[in-house]
PDB file of C-alpha atoms in Angstrom:
ATOM      1  CA  UNK C  26       0.000   0.000   0.000  1.00 62.00           C
ATOM      2  CA  UNK C  27       1.351   3.432  -0.936  1.00 63.00           C
ATOM      3  CA  UNK C  28       2.734   5.459   1.949  1.00 76.00           C
ATOM      4  CA  UNK C  29       1.859   9.071   2.534  1.00 85.00           C
ATOM      5  CA  UNK C  30       3.153  11.302   5.296  1.00 89.00           C
ATOM      6  CA  UNK C  31       1.791  14.654   6.376  1.00 94.00           C
ATOM      7  CA  UNK C  32       3.392  17.468   8.307  1.00 94.00           C
ATOM      8  CA  UNK C  33       2.814  18.878  10.789  1.00 96.00           C
ATOM      9  CA  UNK C  34       0.696  16.396  12.710  1.00 95.00           C
ATOM     10  CA  UNK C  35      -0.850  19.248  14.689  1.00 96.00           C
ATOM     11  CA  UNK C  36      -0.864  22.970  13.896  1.00 97.00           C
ATOM     12  CA  UNK C  37      -2.206  25.669  16.163  1.00 97.00           C
ATOM     13  CA  UNK C  38      -2.622  29.113  14.647  1.00 97.00           C
ATOM     14  CA  UNK C  39      -4.292  32.417  15.291  1.00 97.00           C
ATOM     15  CA  UNK C  40      -7.280  33.496  13.239  1.00 97.00           C
ATOM     16  CA  UNK C  41      -6.173  35.420  10.180  1.00 97.00           C
ATOM     17  CA  UNK C  42      -2.783  33.725   9.931  1.00 97.00           C
ATOM     18  CA  UNK C  43      -1.593  31.724   6.952  1.00 97.00           C
ATOM     19  CA  UNK C  44      -0.914  28.020   7.285  1.00 97.00           C
ATOM     20  CA  UNK C  45       0.716  25.538   4.937  1.00 96.00           C
ATOM     21  CA  UNK C  46      -0.018  21.865   5.297  1.00 97.00           C
ATOM     22  CA  UNK C  47       2.321  19.402   3.608  1.00 94.00           C
ATOM     23  CA  UNK C  48       1.826  15.988   2.094  1.00 92.00           C
ATOM     24  CA  UNK C  49       4.734  13.804   1.058  1.00 86.00           C
ATOM     25  CA  UNK C  50       4.087  10.594  -0.838  1.00 74.00           C
ATOM     26  CA  UNK C  51       6.890   8.056  -0.654  1.00 66.00           C
ATOM     27  CA  UNK C  52       6.905   7.555  -4.396  1.00 67.00           C
ATOM     28  CA  UNK C  53       5.684   9.428  -7.433  1.00 69.00           C
ATOM     29  CA  UNK C  54       1.949   9.686  -7.978  1.00 71.00           C
ATOM     30  CA  UNK C  55      -0.152  11.599 -10.425  1.00 74.00           C
ATOM     31  CA  UNK C  56      -3.359  12.195  -8.485  1.00 85.00           C
ATOM     32  CA  UNK C  57      -3.506  14.060  -5.185  1.00 89.00           C
ATOM     33  CA  UNK C  58      -6.437  15.042  -3.049  1.00 93.00           C
ATOM     34  CA  UNK C  59      -7.200  17.089   0.027  1.00 96.00           C
ATOM     35  CA  UNK C  60     -10.105  16.316   2.318  1.00 97.00           C
ATOM     36  CA  UNK C  61     -11.109  17.764   5.641  1.00 97.00           C
ATOM     37  CA  UNK C  62     -13.050  16.452   8.591  1.00 96.00           C
ATOM     38  CA  UNK C  63     -14.516  18.806  11.135  1.00 94.00           C
ATOM     39  CA  UNK C  64     -14.618  17.090  14.510  1.00 88.00           C
ATOM     40  CA  UNK C  65     -17.512  14.673  14.748  1.00 83.00           C
ATOM     41  CA  UNK C  66     -18.567  15.188  11.152  1.00 88.00           C
ATOM     42  CA  UNK C  67     -18.069  13.409   7.876  1.00 89.00           C
ATOM     43  CA  UNK C  68     -15.077  13.663   5.598  1.00 95.00           C
ATOM     44  CA  UNK C  69     -15.485  16.326   2.920  1.00 96.00           C
ATOM     45  CA  UNK C  70     -13.683  16.696  -0.390  1.00 96.00           C
ATOM     46  CA  UNK C  71     -11.739  19.904  -0.922  1.00 97.00           C
ATOM     47  CA  UNK C  72      -9.709  19.572  -4.114  1.00 96.00           C
ATOM     48  CA  UNK C  73      -8.131  17.122  -6.517  1.00 93.00           C
ATOM     49  CA  UNK C  74      -4.869  17.731  -8.341  1.00 89.00           C
ATOM     50  CA  UNK C  75      -3.712  15.918 -11.440  1.00 85.00           C
ATOM     51  CA  UNK C  76      -0.646  16.490 -13.550  1.00 79.00           C
ATOM     52  CA  UNK C  77       0.182  19.676 -11.635  1.00 82.00           C
ATOM     53  CA  UNK C  78      -3.241  21.223 -12.134  1.00 88.00           C
ATOM     54  CA  UNK C  79      -6.438  21.385 -10.129  1.00 93.00           C
ATOM     55  CA  UNK C  80      -8.862  18.936 -11.700  1.00 91.00           C
ATOM     56  CA  UNK C  81     -11.817  19.531  -9.388  1.00 93.00           C
ATOM     57  CA  UNK C  82     -12.608  21.622  -6.336  1.00 95.00           C
ATOM     58  CA  UNK C  83     -15.544  21.844  -3.991  1.00 95.00           C
ATOM     59  CA  UNK C  84     -17.460  24.910  -2.901  1.00 94.00           C
ATOM     60  CA  UNK C  85     -15.466  24.823   0.342  1.00 94.00           C
ATOM     61  CA  UNK C  86     -12.272  25.458  -1.640  1.00 95.00           C
ATOM     62  CA  UNK C  87     -12.655  29.195  -2.042  1.00 93.00           C
ATOM     63  CA  UNK C  88     -10.058  31.882  -2.729  1.00 93.00           C
ATOM     64  CA  UNK C  89      -8.543  31.412   0.720  1.00 95.00           C
ATOM     65  CA  UNK C  90      -7.271  27.991  -0.309  1.00 96.00           C
ATOM     66  CA  UNK C  91      -4.557  27.046  -2.776  1.00 96.00           C
ATOM     67  CA  UNK C  92      -2.589  23.923  -3.638  1.00 94.00           C
ATOM     68  CA  UNK C  93       0.711  23.296  -5.345  1.00 89.00           C
ATOM     69  CA  UNK C  94       3.602  20.908  -5.789  1.00 84.00           C
ATOM     70  CA  UNK C  95       6.503  23.271  -5.235  1.00 77.00           C
ATOM     71  CA  UNK C  96       9.307  20.788  -5.823  1.00 76.00           C
ATOM     72  CA  UNK C  97       7.673  17.900  -7.633  1.00 71.00           C
ATOM     73  CA  UNK C  98       7.327  15.755  -4.527  1.00 75.00           C
ATOM     74  CA  UNK C  99       5.665  17.706  -1.703  1.00 85.00           C
ATOM     75  CA  UNK C 100       2.019  18.562  -2.180  1.00 89.00           C
ATOM     76  CA  UNK C 101       0.866  21.528  -0.149  1.00 93.00           C
ATOM     77  CA  UNK C 102      -2.425  23.050   0.931  1.00 96.00           C
ATOM     78  CA  UNK C 103      -2.258  26.711   1.868  1.00 96.00           C
ATOM     79  CA  UNK C 104      -4.940  28.578   3.763  1.00 97.00           C
ATOM     80  CA  UNK C 105      -4.220  32.285   3.416  1.00 95.00           C
ATOM     81  CA  UNK C 106      -6.239  33.762   6.250  1.00 95.00           C
ATOM     82  CA  UNK C 107      -7.538  31.133   8.612  1.00 96.00           C
ATOM     83  CA  UNK C 108     -10.969  31.321  10.180  1.00 96.00           C
ATOM     84  CA  UNK C 109     -12.270  29.611  13.298  1.00 96.00           C
ATOM     85  CA  UNK C 110     -14.351  27.303  11.129  1.00 95.00           C
ATOM     86  CA  UNK C 111     -11.208  26.038   9.375  1.00 96.00           C
ATOM     87  CA  UNK C 112     -10.405  24.039  12.511  1.00 97.00           C
ATOM     88  CA  UNK C 113     -10.487  20.417  11.343  1.00 97.00           C
ATOM     89  CA  UNK C 114      -8.428  17.385  10.411  1.00 96.00           C
ATOM     90  CA  UNK C 115      -6.973  17.776   6.948  1.00 97.00           C
ATOM     91  CA  UNK C 116      -6.191  14.619   5.035  1.00 96.00           C
ATOM     92  CA  UNK C 117      -4.052  14.251   1.971  1.00 94.00           C
ATOM     93  CA  UNK C 118      -4.764  11.275  -0.272  1.00 92.00           C
ATOM     94  CA  UNK C 119      -3.047   9.815  -3.286  1.00 88.00           C
ATOM     95  CA  UNK C 120      -4.330   7.475  -5.947  1.00 84.00           C
ATOM     96  CA  UNK C 121      -2.529   4.167  -5.986  1.00 76.00           C
ATOM     97  CA  UNK C 122      -0.362   3.647  -9.044  1.00 63.00           C
ATOM     98  CA  UNK C 123       0.780   0.164  -9.902  1.00 52.00           C
ATOM     99  CA  UNK C 124       3.457   1.575 -12.211  1.00 49.00           C
ATOM    100  CA  UNK C 125       5.576   2.492  -9.223  1.00 47.00           C
ATOM    101  CA  UNK C 126       7.125   0.385  -6.517  1.00 45.00           C
ATOM    102  CA  UNK C 127       4.642   1.455  -3.876  1.00 48.00           C
ATOM    103  CA  UNK C 128       1.894  -0.156  -5.914  1.00 49.00           C
ATOM    104  CA  UNK C 129      -1.587  -0.079  -4.594  1.00 55.00           C
ATOM    105  CA  UNK C 130      -4.744  -0.218  -6.605  1.00 62.00           C
ATOM    106  CA  UNK C 131      -4.965   2.397  -9.326  1.00 67.00           C
ATOM    107  CA  UNK C 132      -8.599   3.018  -8.498  1.00 77.00           C
ATOM    108  CA  UNK C 133      -8.204   3.488  -4.762  1.00 84.00           C
ATOM    109  CA  UNK C 134      -7.258   6.537  -2.719  1.00 89.00           C
ATOM    110  CA  UNK C 135      -4.842   6.057   0.157  1.00 89.00           C
ATOM    111  CA  UNK C 136      -4.799   8.568   2.963  1.00 92.00           C
ATOM    112  CA  UNK C 137      -2.078  10.185   4.988  1.00 92.00           C
ATOM    113  CA  UNK C 138      -2.321  10.313   8.786  1.00 93.00           C
ATOM    114  CA  UNK C 139      -3.794  13.811   8.699  1.00 95.00           C
ATOM    115  CA  UNK C 140      -2.938  17.227  10.115  1.00 96.00           C
ATOM    116  CA  UNK C 141      -5.037  18.527  12.939  1.00 96.00           C
ATOM    117  CA  UNK C 142      -5.503  22.269  12.471  1.00 97.00           C
ATOM    118  CA  UNK C 143      -6.680  24.340  15.407  1.00 97.00           C
ATOM    119  CA  UNK C 144      -7.545  27.990  14.759  1.00 97.00           C
ATOM    120  CA  UNK C 145      -7.815  30.164  17.872  1.00 96.00           C
TER     121      UNK C 145
ATOM    122  CA  UNK J   8     -24.916  14.249  -7.651  1.00 79.00           C
ATOM    123  CA  UNK J   9     -23.661  11.360  -5.579  1.00 87.00           C
ATOM    124  CA  UNK J  10     -24.922  10.783  -2.070  1.00 94.00           C
ATOM    125  CA  UNK J  11     -23.959   8.182   0.503  1.00 97.00           C
ATOM    126  CA  UNK J  12     -26.120   7.399   3.515  1.00 97.00           C
ATOM    127  CA  UNK J  13     -25.193   5.503   6.639  1.00 97.00           C
ATOM    128  CA  UNK J  14     -28.265   5.156   8.805  1.00 96.00           C
ATOM    129  CA  UNK J  15     -26.595   3.650  11.882  1.00 96.00           C
ATOM    130  CA  UNK J  16     -24.716   6.313  13.874  1.00 96.00           C
ATOM    131  CA  UNK J  17     -23.517   3.768  16.420  1.00 97.00           C
ATOM    132  CA  UNK J  18     -23.337   0.007  16.763  1.00 97.00           C
ATOM    133  CA  UNK J  19     -21.817  -2.421  19.189  1.00 97.00           C
ATOM    134  CA  UNK J  20     -20.902  -6.092  19.000  1.00 98.00           C
ATOM    135  CA  UNK J  21     -19.376  -8.683  21.278  1.00 98.00           C
ATOM    136  CA  UNK J  22     -15.890  -9.871  20.528  1.00 97.00           C
ATOM    137  CA  UNK J  23     -15.853 -12.871  18.137  1.00 97.00           C
ATOM    138  CA  UNK J  24     -19.357 -12.159  16.870  1.00 98.00           C
ATOM    139  CA  UNK J  25     -20.468 -10.873  13.478  1.00 98.00           C
ATOM    140  CA  UNK J  26     -21.769  -7.408  12.748  1.00 98.00           C
ATOM    141  CA  UNK J  27     -23.136  -5.766   9.596  1.00 98.00           C
ATOM    142  CA  UNK J  28     -22.879  -2.049   8.872  1.00 98.00           C
ATOM    143  CA  UNK J  29     -25.344  -0.575   6.392  1.00 98.00           C
ATOM    144  CA  UNK J  30     -24.730   1.847   3.561  1.00 98.00           C
ATOM    145  CA  UNK J  31     -26.907   3.060   0.721  1.00 98.00           C
ATOM    146  CA  UNK J  32     -25.877   5.338  -2.076  1.00 96.00           C
ATOM    147  CA  UNK J  33     -27.351   7.177  -4.970  1.00 94.00           C
ATOM    148  CA  UNK J  34     -25.802   7.851  -8.341  1.00 90.00           C
ATOM    149  CA  UNK J  35     -27.005   8.058 -11.909  1.00 87.00           C
ATOM    150  CA  UNK J  36     -23.707   6.748 -13.250  1.00 86.00           C
ATOM    151  CA  UNK J  37     -23.010   3.143 -14.238  1.00 85.00           C
ATOM    152  CA  UNK J  38     -19.283   3.152 -13.631  1.00 86.00           C
ATOM    153  CA  UNK J  39     -18.333   3.738 -10.005  1.00 91.00           C
ATOM    154  CA  UNK J  40     -16.462   2.291  -7.082  1.00 92.00           C
ATOM    155  CA  UNK J  41     -17.502   1.780  -3.493  1.00 94.00           C
ATOM    156  CA  UNK J  42     -15.286   1.716  -0.447  1.00 95.00           C
ATOM    157  CA  UNK J  43     -15.285   1.161   3.255  1.00 97.00           C
ATOM    158  CA  UNK J  44     -12.707   3.082   5.264  1.00 96.00           C
ATOM    159  CA  UNK J  45     -11.943   2.594   8.934  1.00 96.00           C
ATOM    160  CA  UNK J  46     -10.982   5.469  11.219  1.00 94.00           C
ATOM    161  CA  UNK J  47      -9.639   4.312  14.603  1.00 93.00           C
ATOM    162  CA  UNK J  48      -9.117   6.760  17.486  1.00 90.00           C
ATOM    163  CA  UNK J  49      -5.815   7.803  15.888  1.00 88.00           C
ATOM    164  CA  UNK J  50      -8.064   9.359  13.193  1.00 88.00           C
ATOM    165  CA  UNK J  51      -6.095   7.891  10.291  1.00 89.00           C
ATOM    166  CA  UNK J  52      -8.277   6.775   7.369  1.00 92.00           C
ATOM    167  CA  UNK J  53      -7.546   3.152   6.530  1.00 92.00           C
ATOM    168  CA  UNK J  54      -8.946   1.326   3.537  1.00 92.00           C
ATOM    169  CA  UNK J  55     -10.892  -1.760   4.540  1.00 95.00           C
ATOM    170  CA  UNK J  56     -12.365  -2.989   1.288  1.00 94.00           C
ATOM    171  CA  UNK J  57     -13.377  -1.829  -2.187  1.00 92.00           C
ATOM    172  CA  UNK J  58     -15.928  -2.957  -4.743  1.00 93.00           C
ATOM    173  CA  UNK J  59     -16.140  -2.186  -8.446  1.00 90.00           C
ATOM    174  CA  UNK J  60     -19.743  -1.620  -9.497  1.00 90.00           C
ATOM    175  CA  UNK J  61     -19.315  -3.657 -12.683  1.00 89.00           C
ATOM    176  CA  UNK J  62     -18.351  -6.750 -10.699  1.00 88.00           C
ATOM    177  CA  UNK J  63     -21.206  -8.916  -9.486  1.00 86.00           C
ATOM    178  CA  UNK J  64     -19.053 -10.866  -7.080  1.00 92.00           C
ATOM    179  CA  UNK J  65     -18.935  -9.416  -3.579  1.00 94.00           C
ATOM    180  CA  UNK J  66     -15.501  -8.315  -2.409  1.00 93.00           C
ATOM    181  CA  UNK J  67     -13.855 -10.094   0.509  1.00 93.00           C
ATOM    182  CA  UNK J  68     -10.779  -9.237   2.552  1.00 92.00           C
ATOM    183  CA  UNK J  69     -10.105 -11.740   5.314  1.00 94.00           C
ATOM    184  CA  UNK J  70     -12.773 -11.135   8.000  1.00 97.00           C
ATOM    185  CA  UNK J  71     -14.371  -8.301   6.018  1.00 97.00           C
ATOM    186  CA  UNK J  72     -16.869  -8.832   3.250  1.00 96.00           C
ATOM    187  CA  UNK J  73     -19.491  -6.769   1.508  1.00 97.00           C
ATOM    188  CA  UNK J  74     -23.013  -7.404   0.347  1.00 97.00           C
ATOM    189  CA  UNK J  75     -23.314  -5.331  -2.814  1.00 96.00           C
ATOM    190  CA  UNK J  76     -26.852  -5.014  -4.128  1.00 95.00           C
ATOM    191  CA  UNK J  77     -26.547  -2.823  -7.205  1.00 94.00           C
ATOM    192  CA  UNK J  78     -30.244  -2.565  -8.021  1.00 93.00           C
ATOM    193  CA  UNK J  79     -31.041  -1.556  -4.454  1.00 95.00           C
ATOM    194  CA  UNK J  80     -27.947   0.685  -4.304  1.00 95.00           C
ATOM    195  CA  UNK J  81     -26.906  -0.967  -1.102  1.00 97.00           C
ATOM    196  CA  UNK J  82     -23.368  -1.724   0.056  1.00 97.00           C
ATOM    197  CA  UNK J  83     -23.171  -3.244   3.526  1.00 98.00           C
ATOM    198  CA  UNK J  84     -20.022  -4.325   5.349  1.00 98.00           C
ATOM    199  CA  UNK J  85     -19.916  -7.554   7.317  1.00 98.00           C
ATOM    200  CA  UNK J  86     -17.226  -8.036   9.931  1.00 98.00           C
ATOM    201  CA  UNK J  87     -16.828 -11.617  11.065  1.00 98.00           C
ATOM    202  CA  UNK J  88     -15.094 -12.748  14.249  1.00 98.00           C
ATOM    203  CA  UNK J  89     -15.007  -9.161  15.536  1.00 98.00           C
ATOM    204  CA  UNK J  90     -11.850  -8.132  17.357  1.00 97.00           C
ATOM    205  CA  UNK J  91     -11.230  -5.364  19.858  1.00 97.00           C
ATOM    206  CA  UNK J  92      -9.033  -3.657  17.278  1.00 96.00           C
ATOM    207  CA  UNK J  93     -12.035  -3.307  14.991  1.00 97.00           C
ATOM    208  CA  UNK J  94     -13.382  -0.600  17.277  1.00 97.00           C
ATOM    209  CA  UNK J  95     -13.451   2.496  15.063  1.00 97.00           C
ATOM    210  CA  UNK J  96     -15.568   4.785  12.920  1.00 96.00           C
ATOM    211  CA  UNK J  97     -16.444   3.171   9.627  1.00 97.00           C
ATOM    212  CA  UNK J  98     -17.111   5.314   6.590  1.00 97.00           C
ATOM    213  CA  UNK J  99     -18.758   4.193   3.399  1.00 97.00           C
ATOM    214  CA  UNK J 100     -17.667   6.123   0.301  1.00 96.00           C
ATOM    215  CA  UNK J 101     -18.204   6.178  -3.437  1.00 95.00           C
ATOM    216  CA  UNK J 102     -16.171   7.460  -6.360  1.00 92.00           C
ATOM    217  CA  UNK J 103     -17.148   7.732  -9.995  1.00 87.00           C
ATOM    218  CA  UNK J 104     -15.320   6.345 -12.999  1.00 75.00           C
ATOM    219  CA  UNK J 105     -11.995   4.677 -12.261  1.00 66.00           C
ATOM    220  CA  UNK J 106     -11.813   5.775  -8.668  1.00 64.00           C
ATOM    221  CA  UNK J 107      -9.786   8.853  -9.562  1.00 78.00           C
ATOM    222  CA  UNK J 108     -12.760  11.089  -8.979  1.00 86.00           C
ATOM    223  CA  UNK J 109     -13.451  12.583  -5.562  1.00 92.00           C
ATOM    224  CA  UNK J 110     -14.664  10.353  -2.778  1.00 95.00           C
ATOM    225  CA  UNK J 111     -18.099  11.110  -1.385  1.00 95.00           C
ATOM    226  CA  UNK J 112     -18.448   9.888   2.179  1.00 96.00           C
ATOM    227  CA  UNK J 113     -21.309   8.927   4.411  1.00 97.00           C
ATOM    228  CA  UNK J 114     -21.539  10.274   7.954  1.00 96.00           C
ATOM    229  CA  UNK J 115     -20.007   7.171   9.431  1.00 96.00           C
ATOM    230  CA  UNK J 116     -20.933   4.442  11.906  1.00 97.00           C
ATOM    231  CA  UNK J 117     -19.163   4.241  15.231  1.00 97.00           C
ATOM    232  CA  UNK J 118     -18.523   0.572  15.973  1.00 98.00           C
ATOM    233  CA  UNK J 119     -17.576  -0.606  19.432  1.00 98.00           C
ATOM    234  CA  UNK J 120     -16.392  -4.156  19.973  1.00 97.00           C
ATOM    235  CA  UNK J 121     -16.965  -5.238  23.555  1.00 97.00           C
ATOM    236  CA  UNK J 122     -14.823  -7.862  25.319  1.00 96.00           C
TER     237      UNK J 122
END
């Protein structure tokens, strides 16, 4: 199963501050995703990223959010000016790719351990 | 639009017994995938099992199996020989096409396995 790490594991920030959440897959993948889960609620899709472009985004993913792959390996989610309601677990996911050593099913998303974001 | 519904907010089962978690979904597409993910207290999302809609045979992974009823749009998860480590939130999810599309999740079922 493909491995994905996320940093930091927990981020505490003040309202209005910018945060950058990082996702590092162990091997190369083409599809990346960000999801969030507000405490006690269901997991919600934010954005998908394919071939270095956003392929789909939800209504949650407004102008305060952006994604990029700055160095071809890390995949980042930036929130420009955090709000209290941005407090949540943020999960990165990658689509398994059997072309690479990490394998996994090419039609299955594998999740990182998540970053817990707390906005005060 | 896709929707996924899990009607059981909480369930409990005795260790070594069998439990079934329910999930229904709605989609107008023919090509889609269905998944069950487990979220233990650590909050990591772990894949339990997946099912391709075009396959009639129900997926099985060790103690986990599904009952996929395509006409009824039902996708239940059966856990046999429940173990204490199965205690977790279980989320049902669907994705269109080859699974590369976004996952749409249900609200989850909190399963507690009692000793």
